[in-house]
XYZ file of C-alpha atoms in Angstrom:
734
model
C 53.615 24.493 -16.969
C 51.670 21.975 -14.897
C 50.699 24.569 -12.316
C 49.408 26.899 -15.020
C 47.367 24.160 -16.687
C 45.811 23.111 -13.393
C 45.048 26.701 -12.501
C 43.357 27.160 -15.861
C 41.430 23.932 -15.365
C 40.253 25.120 -11.996
C 39.084 28.399 -13.443
C 37.247 26.682 -16.277
C 35.419 24.372 -13.840
C 34.990 26.720 -10.894
C 31.194 26.586 -10.884
C 31.084 22.784 -11.197
C 33.710 22.424 -8.450
C 31.802 24.704 -6.083
C 28.593 22.755 -6.771
C 30.443 19.499 -6.128
C 31.684 20.497 -2.680
C 28.237 21.912 -1.799
C 26.709 18.564 -2.766
C 24.741 20.102 -5.634
C 26.562 18.746 -8.673
C 24.202 16.258 -10.348
C 26.799 14.972 -12.813
C 30.195 14.459 -11.166
C 31.165 11.988 -13.904
C 31.546 15.054 -16.133
C 34.072 16.480 -13.683
C 35.792 13.683 -11.755
C 37.820 10.817 -13.147
C 39.781 11.122 -16.421
C 39.003 13.870 -18.923
C 40.738 15.142 -22.046
C 42.809 13.387 -24.721
C 46.409 12.484 -25.432
C 48.879 14.259 -23.199
C 46.168 16.582 -21.895
C 44.312 13.945 -19.890
C 43.574 15.263 -16.427
C 42.474 13.258 -13.380
C 40.338 14.900 -10.702
C 39.214 13.399 -7.425
C 37.250 14.666 -4.451
C 38.804 13.585 -1.135
C 37.484 16.007 1.497
C 39.459 14.481 4.399
C 42.776 14.150 2.568
C 45.939 15.999 3.456
C 47.491 14.821 0.204
C 46.698 12.523 -2.728
C 49.149 10.698 -4.976
C 48.248 9.487 -8.470
C 49.636 5.981 -8.955
C 50.146 4.419 -12.364
C 51.817 1.133 -13.290
C 55.252 2.710 -13.428
C 55.017 5.963 -11.553
C 53.492 8.016 -8.795
C 53.004 11.776 -8.709
C 51.510 14.143 -6.180
C 48.149 15.617 -7.117
C 47.523 19.321 -6.714
C 44.754 20.652 -4.513
C 42.587 22.693 -6.872
C 39.820 23.401 -4.358
C 40.311 24.031 -0.676
C 37.442 21.632 0.203
C 39.506 18.692 -1.040
C 39.427 18.431 -4.833
C 42.773 17.242 -6.243
C 44.006 17.068 -9.841
C 46.964 15.802 -11.856
C 47.853 15.109 -15.467
C 47.768 11.406 -16.351
C 51.250 10.662 -17.719
C 52.012 9.167 -21.089
C 49.768 6.375 -22.276
C 48.776 5.173 -18.834
C 45.407 3.413 -19.049
C 44.732 2.776 -15.387
C 45.547 4.472 -12.137
C 44.989 4.246 -8.418
C 44.933 6.863 -5.691
C 47.014 6.957 -2.531
C 45.216 9.127 -0.024
C 46.876 10.423 3.126
C 44.367 11.645 5.678
C 44.877 13.579 8.867
C 46.903 11.670 11.399
C 49.030 10.088 8.701
C 46.531 7.372 7.763
C 47.301 6.027 4.276
C 44.921 4.204 1.939
C 45.202 3.060 -1.655
C 41.966 2.977 -3.560
C 40.413 2.757 -6.978
C 38.610 5.794 -8.319
C 34.901 4.976 -8.949
C 34.777 7.800 -11.494
C 37.188 6.107 -13.867
C 34.732 3.262 -14.606
C 32.143 3.197 -17.340
C 28.540 2.233 -16.640
C 28.058 -1.477 -16.000
C 24.422 -1.345 -17.062
C 24.045 -2.578 -20.603
C 21.790 -1.106 -23.244
C 19.356 -4.007 -22.941
C 19.045 -3.480 -19.185
C 18.463 0.234 -19.595
C 15.887 -0.330 -22.320
C 13.928 -2.925 -20.331
C 14.020 -0.768 -17.196
C 12.652 2.149 -19.162
C 9.971 -0.045 -20.680
C 9.045 -1.478 -17.284
C 9.482 -5.048 -18.493
C 12.735 -6.200 -16.892
C 11.917 -9.670 -15.520
C 15.130 -9.713 -13.501
C 14.996 -6.183 -12.172
C 16.367 -7.623 -8.941
C 19.619 -8.493 -10.733
C 19.975 -4.952 -12.080
C 18.755 -2.434 -9.506
C 19.890 -2.589 -5.903
C 23.407 -3.482 -4.755
C 25.360 -6.200 -6.570
C 28.890 -7.421 -5.990
C 30.590 -7.503 -9.375
C 33.965 -6.948 -11.031
C 34.747 -4.217 -13.512
C 38.083 -4.279 -15.305
C 39.056 -7.120 -12.920
C 38.420 -4.800 -9.960
C 35.994 -6.174 -7.321
C 33.380 -3.884 -5.855
C 29.660 -3.209 -5.732
C 27.354 -1.661 -8.287
C 24.534 0.393 -6.822
C 21.509 1.317 -8.929
C 18.210 2.948 -8.062
C 15.220 4.414 -9.890
C 14.624 8.081 -8.969
C 13.661 10.000 -12.133
C 12.690 13.288 -10.478
C 15.758 13.575 -8.245
C 18.287 16.316 -8.925
C 21.111 14.331 -7.344
C 21.397 10.795 -5.906
C 24.322 9.484 -3.855
C 25.290 6.294 -2.094
C 26.251 6.868 1.522
C 27.640 4.569 4.189
C 30.458 4.031 6.632
C 32.804 3.727 3.661
C 32.371 7.448 2.890
C 31.427 8.787 6.318
C 27.794 9.053 5.139
C 28.866 12.031 3.055
C 26.520 12.454 0.093
C 29.105 14.431 -1.873
C 31.539 11.511 -2.125
C 29.725 8.984 -4.314
C 27.217 10.831 -6.436
C 25.704 8.439 -8.953
C 25.506 8.537 -12.746
C 22.092 9.441 -14.113
C 20.573 7.656 -17.102
C 18.076 10.235 -18.321
C 16.247 7.825 -20.606
C 14.700 5.931 -17.716
C 15.500 7.827 -14.514
C 17.938 5.224 -13.197
C 21.024 6.250 -11.237
C 24.018 3.931 -10.833
C 27.634 3.803 -9.724
C 30.286 1.116 -9.301
C 32.239 1.611 -6.089
C 35.429 -0.468 -5.957
C 36.257 -2.268 -2.756
C 32.748 -2.339 -1.315
C 32.221 -5.918 -0.113
C 29.316 -7.888 1.378
C 28.381 -6.594 4.793
C 28.670 -2.881 3.992
C 25.776 -0.738 5.224
C 24.405 1.853 2.822
C 21.533 4.208 2.036
C 20.698 6.659 -0.714
C 20.872 10.415 -0.257
C 18.700 12.405 -2.653
C 18.094 16.007 -3.537
C 14.658 16.577 -5.001
C 14.018 18.601 -8.134
C 14.174 21.799 -6.082
C 17.544 20.734 -4.600
C 16.059 20.097 -1.175
C 17.721 17.357 0.837
C 15.346 14.458 1.483
C 15.494 12.060 4.449
C 17.945 9.256 3.775
C 16.268 6.434 1.845
C 16.830 2.732 2.124
C 17.279 0.725 -1.067
C 13.884 -0.465 -2.427
C 15.590 -3.525 -3.915
C 17.990 -4.341 -1.123
C 18.409 -8.044 -0.386
C 19.269 -7.585 3.288
C 18.709 -4.932 5.982
C 20.068 -4.110 9.381
C 17.927 -4.683 12.466
C 15.615 -1.938 13.778
C 15.902 0.735 14.953
C 18.462 0.977 12.150
C 17.140 0.916 8.615
C 20.201 0.787 6.389
C 20.471 -1.777 3.623
C 23.340 -4.256 3.658
C 25.340 -5.356 0.634
C 24.723 -9.087 0.325
C 25.931 -11.871 -1.943
C 24.389 -15.333 -1.768
C 26.739 -18.302 -1.495
C 23.969 -20.869 -1.128
C 23.911 -24.169 -3.030
C 20.462 -25.727 -3.323
C 19.754 -29.420 -2.757
C 16.047 -29.515 -3.671
C 16.437 -30.400 -7.335
C 14.017 -33.325 -7.198
C 11.288 -31.170 -5.661
C 11.744 -28.378 -8.194
C 11.580 -30.781 -11.141
C 8.214 -32.159 -10.101
C 6.727 -28.969 -8.661
C 4.758 -27.890 -11.711
C 3.684 -31.334 -12.855
C 0.020 -32.300 -12.783
C -3.050 -30.288 -11.893
C -2.621 -28.426 -8.582
C -6.397 -28.417 -8.087
C -6.372 -32.212 -7.774
C -3.627 -32.312 -5.146
C -4.103 -32.572 -1.424
C -3.263 -29.159 0.029
C -3.366 -28.785 3.798
C -1.626 -25.609 4.918
C -0.084 -24.792 8.285
C -0.068 -20.991 8.583
C 2.793 -19.671 10.707
C 4.080 -16.431 12.151
C 7.752 -17.275 12.527
C 8.350 -14.912 15.421
C 5.743 -16.503 17.671
C 5.550 -20.163 16.687
C 8.133 -21.151 19.258
C 10.824 -19.217 21.145
C 13.897 -20.134 23.126
C 14.145 -20.138 26.910
C 14.921 -16.410 26.948
C 11.831 -15.688 24.787
C 14.024 -14.859 21.799
C 13.169 -15.671 18.196
C 14.280 -18.942 16.691
C 16.450 -18.473 13.615
C 15.674 -19.766 10.140
C 18.056 -22.686 10.678
C 16.503 -23.623 14.012
C 13.083 -23.426 12.397
C 14.347 -25.620 9.559
C 14.804 -28.353 12.134
C 11.982 -27.775 14.601
C 9.161 -26.335 12.490
C 9.776 -28.525 9.455
C 9.896 -31.602 11.683
C 6.611 -30.623 13.325
C 4.821 -29.962 10.031
C 6.019 -33.238 8.543
C 4.929 -35.192 11.620
C 1.498 -33.525 11.556
C 0.947 -34.409 7.915
C 0.525 -30.903 6.508
C 1.476 -30.536 2.855
C 2.457 -26.852 2.954
C 3.726 -24.167 5.298
C 2.384 -20.667 4.757
C 4.446 -17.881 6.285
C 2.988 -14.576 7.327
C 5.029 -11.986 5.428
C 8.762 -12.453 5.796
C 9.576 -9.395 3.677
C 11.538 -6.897 5.753
C 9.277 -4.654 7.839
C 10.114 -2.068 10.497
C 7.003 -2.404 12.680
C 6.840 -5.704 14.556
C 3.127 -5.399 15.332
C 2.258 -5.195 11.623
C 3.167 -8.930 11.451
C 4.918 -8.126 8.179
C 1.871 -6.695 6.408
C 3.523 -3.268 6.171
C 6.698 -4.219 4.287
C 9.578 -1.877 3.611
C 11.745 -4.337 1.678
C 9.896 -6.457 -0.868
C 13.138 -8.100 -1.983
C 14.552 -9.160 1.383
C 13.692 -11.823 3.959
C 13.568 -10.158 7.350
C 16.832 -10.189 9.253
C 14.937 -11.058 12.467
C 15.609 -14.746 11.900
C 18.908 -14.700 10.010
C 20.451 -13.994 6.634
C 18.888 -14.519 3.190
C 20.925 -17.707 2.824
C 19.607 -18.915 6.165
C 16.118 -18.458 4.730
C 17.146 -20.353 1.606
C 18.257 -23.187 3.876
C 14.853 -23.191 5.580
C 13.005 -23.474 2.245
C 15.439 -26.125 1.056
C 14.793 -28.238 4.145
C 11.043 -27.889 3.649
C 11.359 -29.190 0.100
C 13.599 -32.066 1.072
C 10.952 -33.034 3.642
C 8.258 -32.954 0.940
C 6.674 -29.719 2.196
C 5.728 -26.805 -0.054
C 6.329 -23.204 1.014
C 3.819 -20.396 0.548
C 4.673 -16.817 1.474
C 2.247 -13.985 2.159
C 3.106 -11.213 -0.283
C 1.796 -7.665 0.087
C 1.455 -5.527 -3.069
C -1.700 -3.815 -1.784
C -0.026 -1.048 0.214
C 3.177 0.174 1.843
C 3.984 2.207 4.968
C 4.702 5.905 5.114
C 8.067 5.519 6.905
C 10.247 8.350 5.636
C 13.152 6.012 4.856
C 10.918 3.869 2.614
C 9.092 4.314 -0.688
C 6.910 7.271 0.305
C 7.755 10.247 -1.920
C 10.987 8.480 -2.713
C 12.504 11.115 -5.002
C 10.445 13.991 -3.654
C 7.457 13.035 -5.799
C 4.722 10.425 -5.530
C 6.928 7.967 -7.363
C 5.488 4.648 -6.197
C 2.114 5.884 -4.956
C -0.779 7.634 -6.703
C -0.603 11.428 -6.688
C -4.262 11.917 -5.745
C -4.789 10.889 -2.089
C -8.256 9.644 -3.047
C -6.411 6.954 -4.990
C -3.155 6.726 -3.084
C -4.055 6.267 0.581
C -5.569 3.541 2.762
C -7.346 5.210 5.652
C -7.826 1.910 7.514
C -4.130 1.189 7.794
C -2.593 4.646 7.394
C -0.615 3.354 4.418
C -0.093 4.263 0.779
C -1.331 2.512 -2.366
C 0.981 1.476 -5.187
C 0.363 3.216 -8.506
C -0.692 0.209 -10.572
C -0.909 2.383 -13.670
C 2.805 3.169 -13.779
C 4.889 0.655 -15.705
C 7.990 1.030 -13.542
C 5.947 0.372 -10.380
C 4.474 -2.747 -11.958
C 7.992 -3.837 -12.877
C 9.048 -3.335 -9.253
C 6.126 -5.392 -7.908
C 6.264 -8.164 -10.492
C 10.021 -8.332 -10.076
C 9.522 -8.893 -6.360
C 7.118 -11.790 -6.956
C 9.516 -13.405 -9.417
C 12.426 -12.830 -7.044
C 10.831 -14.909 -4.279
C 9.997 -17.696 -6.703
C 13.305 -17.705 -8.575
C 15.806 -16.895 -5.837
C 14.126 -18.546 -2.843
C 12.266 -21.389 -4.604
C 8.953 -20.301 -3.065
C 6.105 -22.514 -4.293
C 3.212 -20.122 -3.881
C 2.348 -16.517 -3.055
C -0.731 -15.505 -1.099
C -1.783 -11.942 -1.930
C -3.162 -10.066 1.040
C -6.098 -7.627 0.934
C -6.992 -8.147 -2.722
C -10.359 -6.427 -2.266
C -8.575 -3.224 -1.247
C -6.791 -3.319 -4.598
C -9.830 -4.054 -6.733
C -12.202 -1.392 -5.412
C -11.484 2.311 -5.631
C -13.998 2.984 -2.849
C -12.619 0.341 -0.511
C -13.379 1.516 3.043
C -13.899 5.083 1.805
C -16.997 7.252 2.313
C -18.750 8.988 -0.548
C -16.788 11.897 -1.965
C -13.427 10.570 -0.776
C -12.710 8.235 -3.654
C -12.113 8.761 -7.347
C -14.303 6.807 -9.806
C -12.812 5.167 -12.883
C -13.305 6.520 -16.396
C -16.738 4.893 -16.593
C -17.889 6.224 -13.233
C -17.499 2.859 -11.502
C -15.556 1.711 -8.457
C -13.366 -0.892 -10.158
C -9.628 -0.261 -10.265
C -8.870 -1.511 -13.776
C -5.151 -0.849 -13.329
C -5.029 -3.161 -10.312
C -7.013 -5.791 -12.227
C -4.476 -5.739 -15.059
C -1.604 -5.941 -12.591
C -3.077 -8.995 -10.844
C -3.593 -10.731 -14.169
C 0.000 -10.074 -15.197
C 1.196 -11.256 -11.796
C -0.670 -14.547 -12.009
C 0.402 -15.256 -15.568
C 4.023 -14.568 -14.636
C 4.234 -16.803 -11.585
C 2.208 -19.644 -13.102
C 4.634 -19.690 -16.012
C 7.341 -20.478 -13.452
C 5.520 -23.361 -11.801
C 4.224 -21.491 -8.740
C 0.653 -21.149 -7.474
C -1.207 -18.157 -6.076
C -3.821 -17.487 -3.415
C -6.114 -14.486 -3.084
C -7.462 -13.183 0.204
C -10.503 -11.609 -1.422
C -13.564 -10.998 0.719
C -16.170 -9.892 -1.835
C -18.113 -11.452 -4.696
C -15.783 -10.197 -7.415
C -16.322 -12.750 -10.206
C -13.630 -15.093 -11.469
C -10.922 -14.451 -8.894
C -9.585 -17.979 -9.447
C -10.551 -18.282 -13.082
C -7.976 -18.049 -15.849
C -7.039 -14.724 -17.386
C -8.023 -16.147 -20.770
C -11.501 -16.707 -19.293
C -11.804 -13.125 -18.083
C -10.751 -13.952 -14.516
C -7.982 -12.580 -12.320
C -5.973 -15.765 -12.738
C -5.365 -16.831 -9.125
C -5.008 -20.548 -8.502
C -7.113 -20.338 -5.335
C -9.326 -17.927 -3.437
C -9.848 -17.934 0.326
C -13.441 -18.905 1.151
C -14.262 -16.117 3.572
C -17.989 -16.851 3.348
C -17.549 -20.424 4.573
C -15.248 -19.253 7.327
C -17.663 -16.606 8.630
C -20.806 -18.731 8.368
C -19.315 -21.871 9.863
C -17.716 -20.071 12.815
C -20.964 -18.235 13.560
C -22.788 -21.550 13.469
C -20.304 -23.227 15.792
C -20.508 -20.307 18.247
C -24.228 -20.940 18.732
C -25.425 -22.955 21.698
C -26.295 -26.410 20.294
C -29.921 -25.962 21.374
C -30.185 -23.004 18.976
C -28.264 -24.474 16.032
C -31.414 -25.794 14.388
C -32.407 -22.163 13.826
C -29.131 -21.514 11.983
C -28.960 -24.742 9.987
C -28.570 -22.931 6.655
C -25.241 -21.429 7.698
C -23.623 -24.784 6.926
C -25.608 -25.492 3.764
C -25.633 -22.099 2.042
C -21.931 -22.312 1.175
C -22.573 -25.246 -1.142
C -24.600 -22.971 -3.434
C -21.342 -21.242 -4.464
C -18.656 -23.728 -3.372
C -17.549 -24.429 -6.954
C -17.762 -20.934 -8.412
C -14.117 -20.499 -7.359
C -11.212 -22.754 -6.431
C -11.495 -22.346 -2.695
C -9.234 -22.685 0.331
C -10.995 -23.027 3.695
C -9.061 -20.590 5.914
C -9.043 -20.762 9.704
C -6.315 -18.147 9.725
C -4.559 -15.796 12.104
C -7.205 -13.127 11.467
C -9.827 -15.263 13.251
C -7.940 -15.658 16.532
C -6.797 -12.123 17.336
C -8.086 -8.635 18.210
C -10.797 -9.816 20.595
C -12.208 -12.522 18.330
C -11.056 -15.249 20.759
C -9.285 -18.465 19.860
C -11.123 -21.166 17.925
C -11.630 -23.084 21.156
C -12.791 -19.890 22.830
C -15.529 -19.519 20.217
C -16.984 -22.939 21.053
C -19.907 -23.104 23.529
C -20.188 -25.349 26.569
C -17.826 -26.511 29.268
C -14.234 -27.513 28.583
C -15.121 -31.013 27.347
C -17.952 -29.755 25.135
C -15.793 -26.978 23.681
C -13.138 -29.503 22.659
C -15.801 -31.866 21.301
C -17.291 -29.042 19.221
C -13.875 -28.169 17.857
C -13.103 -31.784 16.979
C -16.414 -32.185 15.162
C -15.832 -28.915 13.319
C -12.330 -29.865 12.175
C -13.446 -33.244 10.830
C -16.370 -31.668 8.970
C -13.949 -29.097 7.523
C -11.625 -31.798 6.207
C -14.608 -33.411 4.461
C -15.901 -30.123 3.043
C -14.913 -29.143 -0.536
C -11.832 -26.950 -0.666
C -8.200 -27.008 0.363
C -7.453 -26.635 4.069
C -5.646 -24.019 6.167
C -5.101 -23.965 9.935
C -3.190 -21.273 11.787
C -0.623 -22.382 14.342
C -2.172 -23.083 17.728
C -5.501 -24.089 16.210
C -4.349 -27.685 16.030
C -3.643 -27.897 19.760
C -6.903 -26.132 20.731
C -5.090 -22.987 21.904
C -7.129 -21.328 24.637
C -5.718 -17.807 24.453
C -5.858 -15.535 21.449
C -2.739 -15.414 19.355
C -0.208 -12.708 20.211
C 2.847 -11.962 18.114
C 4.715 -11.245 21.351
C 4.695 -14.803 22.710
C 4.942 -18.385 21.519
C 2.103 -20.845 21.030
C 1.046 -22.350 24.378
C 2.693 -25.701 23.752
C 2.361 -26.676 27.422
C -1.333 -27.320 26.714
C -0.277 -30.619 25.175
C 0.201 -31.950 28.706
C -3.598 -31.987 28.926
C -5.473 -34.989 27.484
C -8.163 -32.873 25.798
C -5.594 -30.838 23.910
C -3.607 -33.956 23.083
C -6.796 -35.388 21.599
C -7.425 -32.423 19.315
C -3.781 -32.488 18.265
C -3.906 -36.208 17.478
C -7.148 -35.749 15.527
C -5.675 -33.044 13.287
C -2.696 -35.274 12.550
C -5.021 -38.158 11.612
C -7.244 -35.880 9.512
C -4.241 -34.568 7.573
C -3.065 -38.067 6.802
C -6.535 -39.277 5.866
C -7.124 -36.236 3.656
C -3.813 -36.612 1.800
C -4.132 -40.368 1.448
C -7.747 -40.435 0.260
C -8.350 -39.124 -3.276
C -12.095 -38.886 -2.622
C -11.352 -36.188 -0.029
C -9.142 -33.991 -2.205
C -9.037 -34.842 -5.911
C -12.271 -32.993 -6.756
C -12.055 -30.372 -4.007
C -12.802 -27.694 -6.611
C -15.341 -29.547 -8.756
C -19.041 -30.094 -8.146
C -18.709 -33.791 -9.027
C -16.669 -34.249 -5.867
C -19.549 -33.464 -3.483
C -23.071 -34.756 -2.988
C -25.514 -34.227 -0.153
C -27.048 -37.313 1.391
C -29.249 -35.204 3.662
C -28.956 -31.525 4.498
C -32.497 -30.999 5.824
C -32.353 -32.488 9.331
C -32.291 -29.161 11.102
C -34.233 -30.434 14.125
C -31.358 -32.736 15.026
C -28.562 -30.485 13.616
C -27.243 -33.440 11.630
C -25.626 -33.198 8.190
C -24.441 -36.050 5.986
C -22.777 -36.008 2.581
C -20.517 -37.840 0.154
C -17.084 -36.898 -1.134
C -16.073 -38.568 -4.408
C -12.947 -38.847 -6.553
C -14.624 -39.276 -9.960
C -13.427 -42.872 -10.278
C -16.199 -44.494 -8.270
C -14.552 -44.125 -4.850
C -16.305 -42.190 -2.113
C -16.213 -41.262 1.554
C -19.206 -40.575 3.812
C -19.256 -37.759 6.351
C -21.903 -37.492 9.103
C -21.804 -34.590 11.580
C -23.942 -34.332 14.726
C -23.704 -30.836 16.176
C -25.769 -31.476 19.308
C -24.697 -33.107 22.597
C -27.419 -35.755 22.162
C -26.506 -39.298 21.102
C -28.568 -40.288 18.043
C -29.289 -44.013 18.065
C -30.568 -45.876 14.997
C -29.841 -42.936 12.735
C -30.209 -44.182 9.184
C -28.487 -42.638 6.161
C -28.778 -43.553 2.495
C -25.770 -44.844 0.567
C -24.915 -45.540 -3.069
C -23.806 -49.118 -2.357
C -24.106 -51.861 0.226
C -21.579 -54.109 1.905
C -19.088 -53.450 4.703
C -18.090 -49.944 5.752
C -15.195 -48.852 7.915
C -15.362 -46.027 10.436
C -12.204 -44.111 9.461
C -12.629 -41.268 11.943
C -14.868 -40.871 14.964
C -14.091 -37.586 16.679
C -15.732 -38.920 19.879
C -13.108 -41.648 20.180
C -11.202 -41.781 23.456
C -8.075 -41.447 21.309
C -9.176 -37.849 20.751
C -10.547 -37.162 24.237
C -14.116 -38.193 23.482
C -16.656 -40.449 25.247
C -16.173 -43.371 22.834
C -19.758 -43.555 21.611
C -19.930 -44.926 18.098
C -20.145 -47.970 15.891
C -17.211 -50.141 16.962
C -15.259 -49.413 13.799
C -17.028 -51.624 11.236
C -20.569 -51.654 9.873
C -22.575 -53.415 7.207
C -24.905 -51.502 4.885
C -28.289 -53.075 4.149
C -30.281 -53.033 0.925
C -32.955 -50.866 2.535
C -33.528 -47.760 0.435
C -33.134 -44.462 2.232
C -32.706 -40.841 1.200
C -33.511 -41.929 -2.353
C -30.535 -44.276 -2.437
C -30.488 -48.048 -2.903
C -28.721 -48.902 0.368
C -28.431 -47.547 3.885
C -26.550 -47.715 7.183
C -28.042 -47.653 10.645
C -25.688 -45.579 12.784
C -25.136 -44.449 16.313
C -24.157 -40.788 16.128
C -21.927 -39.705 19.012
C -22.585 -36.360 20.735
C -20.937 -33.282 19.222
C -19.030 -35.462 16.823
C -18.292 -36.189 13.170
C -17.967 -39.634 11.618
C -16.010 -40.336 8.443
C -16.854 -43.677 6.798
C -15.769 -45.480 3.660
C -16.608 -48.777 1.939
C -14.316 -51.544 3.145
C -12.889 -54.503 1.277
C -13.040 -56.463 4.518
C -16.215 -58.087 5.784
C -17.932 -56.212 8.599
C -18.395 -57.829 11.983
C -21.764 -59.479 12.370
């Protein structure tokens, strides 16, 4: 009787069985596992390498019949048995007992499926991807991926010989999600997705867009990962979102982890090594934050991370995701915030990545006039598709929630905002009003900023145009970023400093023009990696004059920067006066610190960081016009600038910069009050490698009016140097 029933079953399902073994059955859950009712329940399983399969129940075991020569086996489930296992004997006598993935119901709940379909799942990272869970007390891994246009999607890996017929996923037609629970798959398993497109063509194997861990190149498989980390930064997290971030001292050390420092064999330091060495360095130097060039997984080393393939995974180059958690934790325990560069502007065309993921332009725009970046050879996210927005926003929230990241810096914002970015006429698609604004990207950025601010994090925009309100609130019509990089200040000030001092008087306005717009946005002053690479020379290399003069110029520039309105950012190597351009292939030239000139610059940056953080007048009103006031900005003949920084409570600091190699004796500046003043910083001090020209530390302001102010100081201005002064409670020397 059994043989006849199985023969009939095979005949009834012949077409589905043939499609299954060809790898063209899109719904194996309708065929495999348990089907039927009562005593007619039949179990089918596809085991292409099996010699025999035995159906095991709690009380019995029975051989299954081969109903297809390619390896499909079937048996009637006896009695009232609720569960079963399979004993598979392969060639060579190898035996294995396993759970059947096709006997399990979907582990995605209705709420998850609804929110995924709506594109509003705030924890998409806990739903899609690979997650170690238990179903019916059975441990394993649930895999889920969005691929609405695919005909068939499978999970492949070593556990199934990379055979796409073995673990075909369940499709949820309401939202295009595919999922399957595979028992026995544990952390460490490598996997990819195999897809047939709508025309049943086999696509290149795809890596998981929401994987939390990847194997090292040249491999590109995702790795099942489960975090076991226990955080110890509770105090930091409790106070992170208290107070106004605009009034805090923010001095950022920008780092490329792969080239900050390397071991003796020129190998990368790991996250845990960096947690000791880099965190110790940043704390000693007085920086308030570390900013990491993108640590999202990326296949191409020379992209520095700006062409990410895994927006939900710290790169494996430096360790595991929990190793990265440890790094962030150590930063927080040392009182250092962590900012990560995050790249939603574009993604690479690598065939194992997001490009034409299910055979269609799923993540990118269909029209190449919208969907391609000619400059970088990359693709543009479709900001008008709700599921793509969910993917991107989910990534931002993942870094903040799962890795305790304090801020995200969004790269290449201008390329997102403008439809004609770097495109000639006729090769871009105007918006509905005929303009060049990408309204979909604008809405995405506003949603992004609202979402991360609600979780206590801050945001930074690298935006190089005059787009209005980049760092103004969404409720004020702005994009909602906390800060915007001041690219205008960076360009103008570096051009000014590159001039021979004898010519600087002809370019005086380059250092004054920025104050006409300095408070239109909440600015960061970025001396970033982009300014010391690709033939632009190092910061020291931009400075004119001999070695001593170049260092003096750089010292004067740094001190003026720390007195200028805006938060501060220095790329690694800048603070030791690196001579060579940065290269991602080698470490910072730390041996330069054996030289007194480089030691001096290094010591100055440390002192500036500490002065900046400890002096409210230098940071509290960084982003408000009341925090800055010119004393004199018209002395172009001497290339001297002097100004006040104020905290709004009556406290102030005076900055005087002399950008010529000429000592200025008896140089008088006006002041708001008399009495003793203390020379807090003199960049010409021998402590910093200078010639020690100056004012002997303490001065006394007279009642002589000057620059329209009631009091004044008579100063000696050192050559190529900046002075920082403040009223003193101690009497000045006579």
